[in-house]
Coordinates of C-alpha atoms in Angstrom, one line a residue:
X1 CA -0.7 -17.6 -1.3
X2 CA -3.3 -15.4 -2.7
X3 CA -6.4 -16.8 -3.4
X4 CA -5.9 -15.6 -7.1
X5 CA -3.0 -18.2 -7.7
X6 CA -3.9 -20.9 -9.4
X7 CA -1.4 -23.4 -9.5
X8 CA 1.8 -22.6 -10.6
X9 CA 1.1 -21.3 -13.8
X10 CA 4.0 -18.8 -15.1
X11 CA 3.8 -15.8 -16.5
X12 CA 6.1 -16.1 -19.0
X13 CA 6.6 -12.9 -21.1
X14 CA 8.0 -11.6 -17.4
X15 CA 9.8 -14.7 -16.6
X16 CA 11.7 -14.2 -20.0
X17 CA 12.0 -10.5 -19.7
X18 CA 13.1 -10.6 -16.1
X19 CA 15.4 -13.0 -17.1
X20 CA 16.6 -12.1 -20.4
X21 CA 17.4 -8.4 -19.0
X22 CA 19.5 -9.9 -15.5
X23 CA 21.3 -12.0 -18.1
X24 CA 22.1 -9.0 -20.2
X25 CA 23.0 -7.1 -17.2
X26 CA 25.7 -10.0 -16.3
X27 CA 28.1 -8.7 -19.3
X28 CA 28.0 -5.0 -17.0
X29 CA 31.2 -7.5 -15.8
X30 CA 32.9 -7.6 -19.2
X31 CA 35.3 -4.7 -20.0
X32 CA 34.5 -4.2 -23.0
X33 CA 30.9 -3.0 -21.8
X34 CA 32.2 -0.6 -18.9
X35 CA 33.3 2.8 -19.4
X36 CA 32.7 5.7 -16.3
X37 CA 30.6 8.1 -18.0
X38 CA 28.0 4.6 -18.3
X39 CA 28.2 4.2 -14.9
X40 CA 27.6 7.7 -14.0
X41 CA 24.3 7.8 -16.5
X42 CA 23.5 4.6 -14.6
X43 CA 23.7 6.1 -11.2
X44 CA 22.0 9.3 -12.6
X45 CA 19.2 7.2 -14.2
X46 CA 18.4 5.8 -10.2
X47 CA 17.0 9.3 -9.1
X48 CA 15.6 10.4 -12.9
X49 CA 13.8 6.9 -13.6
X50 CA 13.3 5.4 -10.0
X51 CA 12.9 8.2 -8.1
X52 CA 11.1 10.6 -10.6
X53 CA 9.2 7.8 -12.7
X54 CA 8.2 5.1 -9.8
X55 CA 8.6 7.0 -6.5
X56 CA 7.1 9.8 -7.4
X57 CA 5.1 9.3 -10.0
X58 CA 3.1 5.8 -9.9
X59 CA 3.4 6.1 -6.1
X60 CA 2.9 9.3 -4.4
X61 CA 1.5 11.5 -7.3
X62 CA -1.0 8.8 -8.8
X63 CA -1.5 5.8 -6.4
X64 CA -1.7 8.0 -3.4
X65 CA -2.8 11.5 -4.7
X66 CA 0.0 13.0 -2.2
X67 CA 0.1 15.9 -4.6
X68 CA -0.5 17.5 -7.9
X69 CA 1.6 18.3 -10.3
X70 CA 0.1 19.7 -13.9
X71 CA -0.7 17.1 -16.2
X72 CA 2.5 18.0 -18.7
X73 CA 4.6 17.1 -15.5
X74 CA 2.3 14.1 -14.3
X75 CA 2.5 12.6 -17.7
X76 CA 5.9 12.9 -17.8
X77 CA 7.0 11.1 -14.6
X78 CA 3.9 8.3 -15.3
X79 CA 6.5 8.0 -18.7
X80 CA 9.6 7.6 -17.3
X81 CA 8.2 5.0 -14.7
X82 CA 7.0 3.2 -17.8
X83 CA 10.7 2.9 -18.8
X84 CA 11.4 1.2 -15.6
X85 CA 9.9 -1.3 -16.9
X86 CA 7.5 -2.3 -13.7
X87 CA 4.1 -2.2 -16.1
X88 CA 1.7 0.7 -16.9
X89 CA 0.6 3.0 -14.7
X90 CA -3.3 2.0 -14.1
X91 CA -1.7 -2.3 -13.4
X92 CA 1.0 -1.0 -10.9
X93 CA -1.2 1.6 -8.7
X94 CA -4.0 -1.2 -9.0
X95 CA -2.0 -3.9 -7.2
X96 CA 0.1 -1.2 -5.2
X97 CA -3.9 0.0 -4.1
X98 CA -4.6 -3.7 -3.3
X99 CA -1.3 -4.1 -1.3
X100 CA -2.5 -1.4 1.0
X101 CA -6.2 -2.9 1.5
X102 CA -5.2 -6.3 1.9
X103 CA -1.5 -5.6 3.8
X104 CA -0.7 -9.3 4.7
X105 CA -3.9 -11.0 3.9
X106 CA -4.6 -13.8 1.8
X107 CA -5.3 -11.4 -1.0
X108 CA -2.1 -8.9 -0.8
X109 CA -0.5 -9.8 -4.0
X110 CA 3.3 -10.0 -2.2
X111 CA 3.2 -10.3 1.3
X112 CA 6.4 -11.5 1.9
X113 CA 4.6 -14.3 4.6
X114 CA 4.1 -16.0 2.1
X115 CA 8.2 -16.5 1.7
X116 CA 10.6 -13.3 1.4
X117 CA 11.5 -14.4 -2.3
X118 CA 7.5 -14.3 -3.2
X119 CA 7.4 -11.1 -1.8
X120 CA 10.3 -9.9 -3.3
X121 CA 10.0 -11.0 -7.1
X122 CA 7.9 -14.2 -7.2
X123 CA 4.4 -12.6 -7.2
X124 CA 5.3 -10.8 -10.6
X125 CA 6.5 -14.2 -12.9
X126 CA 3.3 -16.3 -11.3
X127 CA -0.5 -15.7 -12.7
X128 CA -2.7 -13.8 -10.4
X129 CA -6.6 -13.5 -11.3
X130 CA -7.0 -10.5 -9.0
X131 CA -3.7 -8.2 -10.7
X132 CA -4.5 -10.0 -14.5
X133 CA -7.8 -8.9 -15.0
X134 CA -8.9 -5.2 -16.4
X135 CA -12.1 -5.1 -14.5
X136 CA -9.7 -5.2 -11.1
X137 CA -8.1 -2.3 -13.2
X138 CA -11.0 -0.8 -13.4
X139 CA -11.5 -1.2 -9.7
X140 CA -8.8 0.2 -8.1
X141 CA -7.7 2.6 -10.7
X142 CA -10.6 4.1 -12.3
X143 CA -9.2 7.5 -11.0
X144 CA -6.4 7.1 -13.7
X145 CA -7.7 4.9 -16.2
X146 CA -9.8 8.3 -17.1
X147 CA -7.2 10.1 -18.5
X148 CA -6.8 9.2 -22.1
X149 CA -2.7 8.6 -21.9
X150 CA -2.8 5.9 -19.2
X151 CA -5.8 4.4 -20.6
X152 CA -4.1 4.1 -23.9
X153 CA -1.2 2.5 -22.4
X154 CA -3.6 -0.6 -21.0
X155 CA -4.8 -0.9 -24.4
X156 CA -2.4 -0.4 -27.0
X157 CA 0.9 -2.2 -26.2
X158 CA 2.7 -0.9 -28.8
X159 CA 2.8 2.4 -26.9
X160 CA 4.9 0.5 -24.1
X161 CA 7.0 -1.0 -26.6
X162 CA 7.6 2.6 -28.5
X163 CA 8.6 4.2 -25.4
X164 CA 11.2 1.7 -24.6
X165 CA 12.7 1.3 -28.0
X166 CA 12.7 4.8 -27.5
X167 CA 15.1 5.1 -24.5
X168 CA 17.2 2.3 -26.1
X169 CA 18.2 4.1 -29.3
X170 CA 18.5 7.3 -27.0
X171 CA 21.4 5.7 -25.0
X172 CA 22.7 3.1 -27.8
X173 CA 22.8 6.2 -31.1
X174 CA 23.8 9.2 -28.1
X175 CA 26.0 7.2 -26.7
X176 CA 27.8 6.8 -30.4
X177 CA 28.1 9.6 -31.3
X178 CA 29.6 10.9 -28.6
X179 CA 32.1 8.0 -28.7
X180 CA 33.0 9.1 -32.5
X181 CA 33.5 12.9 -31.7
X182 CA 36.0 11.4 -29.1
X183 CA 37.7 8.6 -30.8
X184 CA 37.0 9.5 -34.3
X185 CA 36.9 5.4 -34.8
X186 CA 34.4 2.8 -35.4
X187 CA 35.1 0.4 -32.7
X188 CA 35.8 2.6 -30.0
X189 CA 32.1 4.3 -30.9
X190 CA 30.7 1.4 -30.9
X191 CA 32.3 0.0 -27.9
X192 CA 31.3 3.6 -25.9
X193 CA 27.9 3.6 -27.1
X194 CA 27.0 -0.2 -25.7
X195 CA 28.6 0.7 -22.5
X196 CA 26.3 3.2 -21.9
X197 CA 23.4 1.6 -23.0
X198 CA 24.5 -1.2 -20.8
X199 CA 24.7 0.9 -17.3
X200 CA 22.3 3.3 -18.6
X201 CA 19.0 1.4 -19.5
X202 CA 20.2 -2.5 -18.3
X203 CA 21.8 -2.5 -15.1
X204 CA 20.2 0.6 -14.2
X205 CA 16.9 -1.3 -14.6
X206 CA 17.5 -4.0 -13.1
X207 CA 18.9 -2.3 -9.8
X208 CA 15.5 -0.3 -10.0
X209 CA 13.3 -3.5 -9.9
X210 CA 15.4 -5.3 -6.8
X211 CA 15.2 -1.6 -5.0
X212 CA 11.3 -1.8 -5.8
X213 CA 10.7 -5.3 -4.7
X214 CA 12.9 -4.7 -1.9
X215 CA 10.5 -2.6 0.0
X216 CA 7.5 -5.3 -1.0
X217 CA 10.2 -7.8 0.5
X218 CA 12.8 -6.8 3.5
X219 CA 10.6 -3.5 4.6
X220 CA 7.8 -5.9 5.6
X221 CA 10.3 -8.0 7.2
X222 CA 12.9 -6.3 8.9
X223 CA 12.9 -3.0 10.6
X224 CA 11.5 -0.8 13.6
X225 CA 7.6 0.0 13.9
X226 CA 6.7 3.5 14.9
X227 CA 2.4 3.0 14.2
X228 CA 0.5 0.5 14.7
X229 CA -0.7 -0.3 11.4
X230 CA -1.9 -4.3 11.9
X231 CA 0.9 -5.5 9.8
X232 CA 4.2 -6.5 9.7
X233 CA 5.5 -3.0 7.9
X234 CA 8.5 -1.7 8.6
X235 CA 10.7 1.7 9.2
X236 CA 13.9 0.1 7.4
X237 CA 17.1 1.9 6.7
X238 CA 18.6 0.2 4.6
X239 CA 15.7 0.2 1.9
X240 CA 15.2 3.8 2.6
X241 CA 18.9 4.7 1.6
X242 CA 19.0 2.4 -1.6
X243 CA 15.2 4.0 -2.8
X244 CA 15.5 7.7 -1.9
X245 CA 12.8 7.4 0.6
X246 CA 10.8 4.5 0.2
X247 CA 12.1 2.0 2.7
X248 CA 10.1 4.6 5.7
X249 CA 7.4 2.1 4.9
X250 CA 6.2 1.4 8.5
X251 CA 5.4 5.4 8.2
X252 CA 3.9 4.8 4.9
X253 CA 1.1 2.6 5.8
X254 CA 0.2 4.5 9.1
X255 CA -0.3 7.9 6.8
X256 CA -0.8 6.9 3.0
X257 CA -1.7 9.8 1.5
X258 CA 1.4 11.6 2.8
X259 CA 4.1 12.5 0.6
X260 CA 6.8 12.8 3.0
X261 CA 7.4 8.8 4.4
X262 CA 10.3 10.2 6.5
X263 CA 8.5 11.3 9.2
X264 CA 11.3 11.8 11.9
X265 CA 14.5 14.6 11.3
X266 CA 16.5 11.8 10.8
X267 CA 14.3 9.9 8.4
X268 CA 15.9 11.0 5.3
X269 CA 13.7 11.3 1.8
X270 CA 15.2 12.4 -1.2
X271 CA 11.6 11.5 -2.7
X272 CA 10.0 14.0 -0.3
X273 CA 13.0 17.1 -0.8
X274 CA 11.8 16.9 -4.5
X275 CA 8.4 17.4 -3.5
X276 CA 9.7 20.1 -1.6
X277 CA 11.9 21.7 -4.4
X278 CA 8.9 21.4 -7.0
X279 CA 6.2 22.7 -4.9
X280 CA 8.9 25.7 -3.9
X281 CA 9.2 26.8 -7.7
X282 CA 4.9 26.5 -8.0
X283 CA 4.9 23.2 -9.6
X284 CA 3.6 21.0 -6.8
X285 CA 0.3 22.0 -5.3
X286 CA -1.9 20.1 -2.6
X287 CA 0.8 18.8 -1.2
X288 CA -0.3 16.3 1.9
X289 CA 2.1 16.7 5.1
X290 CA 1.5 13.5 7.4
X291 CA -0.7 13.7 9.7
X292 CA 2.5 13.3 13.1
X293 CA 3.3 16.6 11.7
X294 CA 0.4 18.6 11.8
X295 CA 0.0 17.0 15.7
X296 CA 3.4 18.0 16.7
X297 CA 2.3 21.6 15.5
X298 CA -0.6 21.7 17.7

């Protein structure tokens, strides 16, 4: 357990979120909450929110300065990882910074050694000294905490809360008023509107915390090693299919500063082909190949 653990104190606004937003999710099972084009805003919201906001954004824009993209853009993916829901910017490239300093020592805020389920999700609803305090902020993400946007995100809360009321009325009003120009009826509005609210802000963020933690959890668990890194990380599949590129996380901790964590042909990263399609239409720049690559090519 990390050193920063004392006790078991809980942190409860994420126990209650975490919990109060799975339990929403559970009525995804009720038909009154499904309808296709939901699901399909769901499934769309994967790449646009997870892969966009969290895998490219907090992780290989900011965290690992892989590339750069201009501010407008930056800013933009930094917001929609914010609707994900997985905490500002300058907390999750902080502990995501520690991770990688600490890999599967006492002070690596979810190494799954200490069990798979505190690896996967328990680290987040227990208090931590070393992730709860802004002068560990300041530590490992004074590169961000600069910028005037993600340091007004630490302070002001309401900004977080804003943004995801935001993205609520978007889905619940859109989703409306599209279901009165095609019913022309109250019920059946209101009926399409919370179906796409359900599958397109609560299931979808639920599924992208479980793919998140998955590759804190099972990719340091399970998998084949292609570095040496001195930890347990691990190339794994199955994570890699279900996060667009993330689960190549053996790969990851051998070259952090890549942006491509597929490092084989057959290591496939969606992540990484839209770093590829952005920096082919100029707005990617710096872009870091790993380092197997430039070796192959001498």
């Amino acid at each position: 357990m990390p050193a920063g653990v004392e006790g078991n104190d809980r942190d409860w606004p994420a126990v209650i979120g975490i919990s109060v937003y799975h339990l929403l999710a559970l009525l995804a099972f009720l038909p009154w909450f499904f309808s296709w084009t939901g699901v399909a805003l769901g499934a769309l919201g994967l790449y646009v929110y997870g892969t966009l906001g969290i895998n490219l954004g907090y992780h290989r824009v900011l965290t690992h300065r892989g590339l750069s993209v201009p501010k407008w853009l930056e800013r933009t993916f930094a917001t929609l990882g914010v609707c994900c829901l997985e905490d500002t910017p300058g907390r999750w490239i902080a502990v995501h910074r520690l991770h990688h300093q600490h890999a599967e020592q006492q002070r690596d805020p979810h190494s799954p050694l200490v069990t798979l389920l505190w690896g996967h999700m328990g680290w987040i609803v227990v208090k931590n000294r070393d992730t709860a305090e802004m002068a560990e902020y300041e530590r490992y993400a004074r590169d961000v905490l600069k910028d005037p946007y993600y340091r007004g995100l630490e302070e002001h809360n309401l900004w977080l809360l804003l943004i995801n009321l935001t993205q609520w009325l978007i889905y619940l009003v859109g989703g409306f008023g599209v279901g009165w120009l095609m019913y022309d009826k109250l019920m059946p509005a209101v009926q399409f509107g919370l179906s796409v609210w359900m599958w397109g802000v609560i299931v979808r963020t639920v599924v992208v915390w479980h793919i998140t933690w998955s590759v804190n959890s099972l990719a340091h668990r399970w998998g084949y090693q292609t570095y040496e890194t001195g930890n347990n990380s691990r190339n794994n599949w199955f994570v890699a299919w279900i996060s667009n590129g993330e689960g190549w996380h053996n790969n990851h901790h051998a070259d952090p500063a890549a942006a491509a964590h597929g490092h084989k042909w057959w290591e496939f990263d969606v992540t990484w082909r839209t770093v590829q399609l952005l920096e082919c239409v100029g707005l990617a720049k710096d872009v870091v190949r790993p380092k197997a690559w430039k070796q192959a090519g001498r």
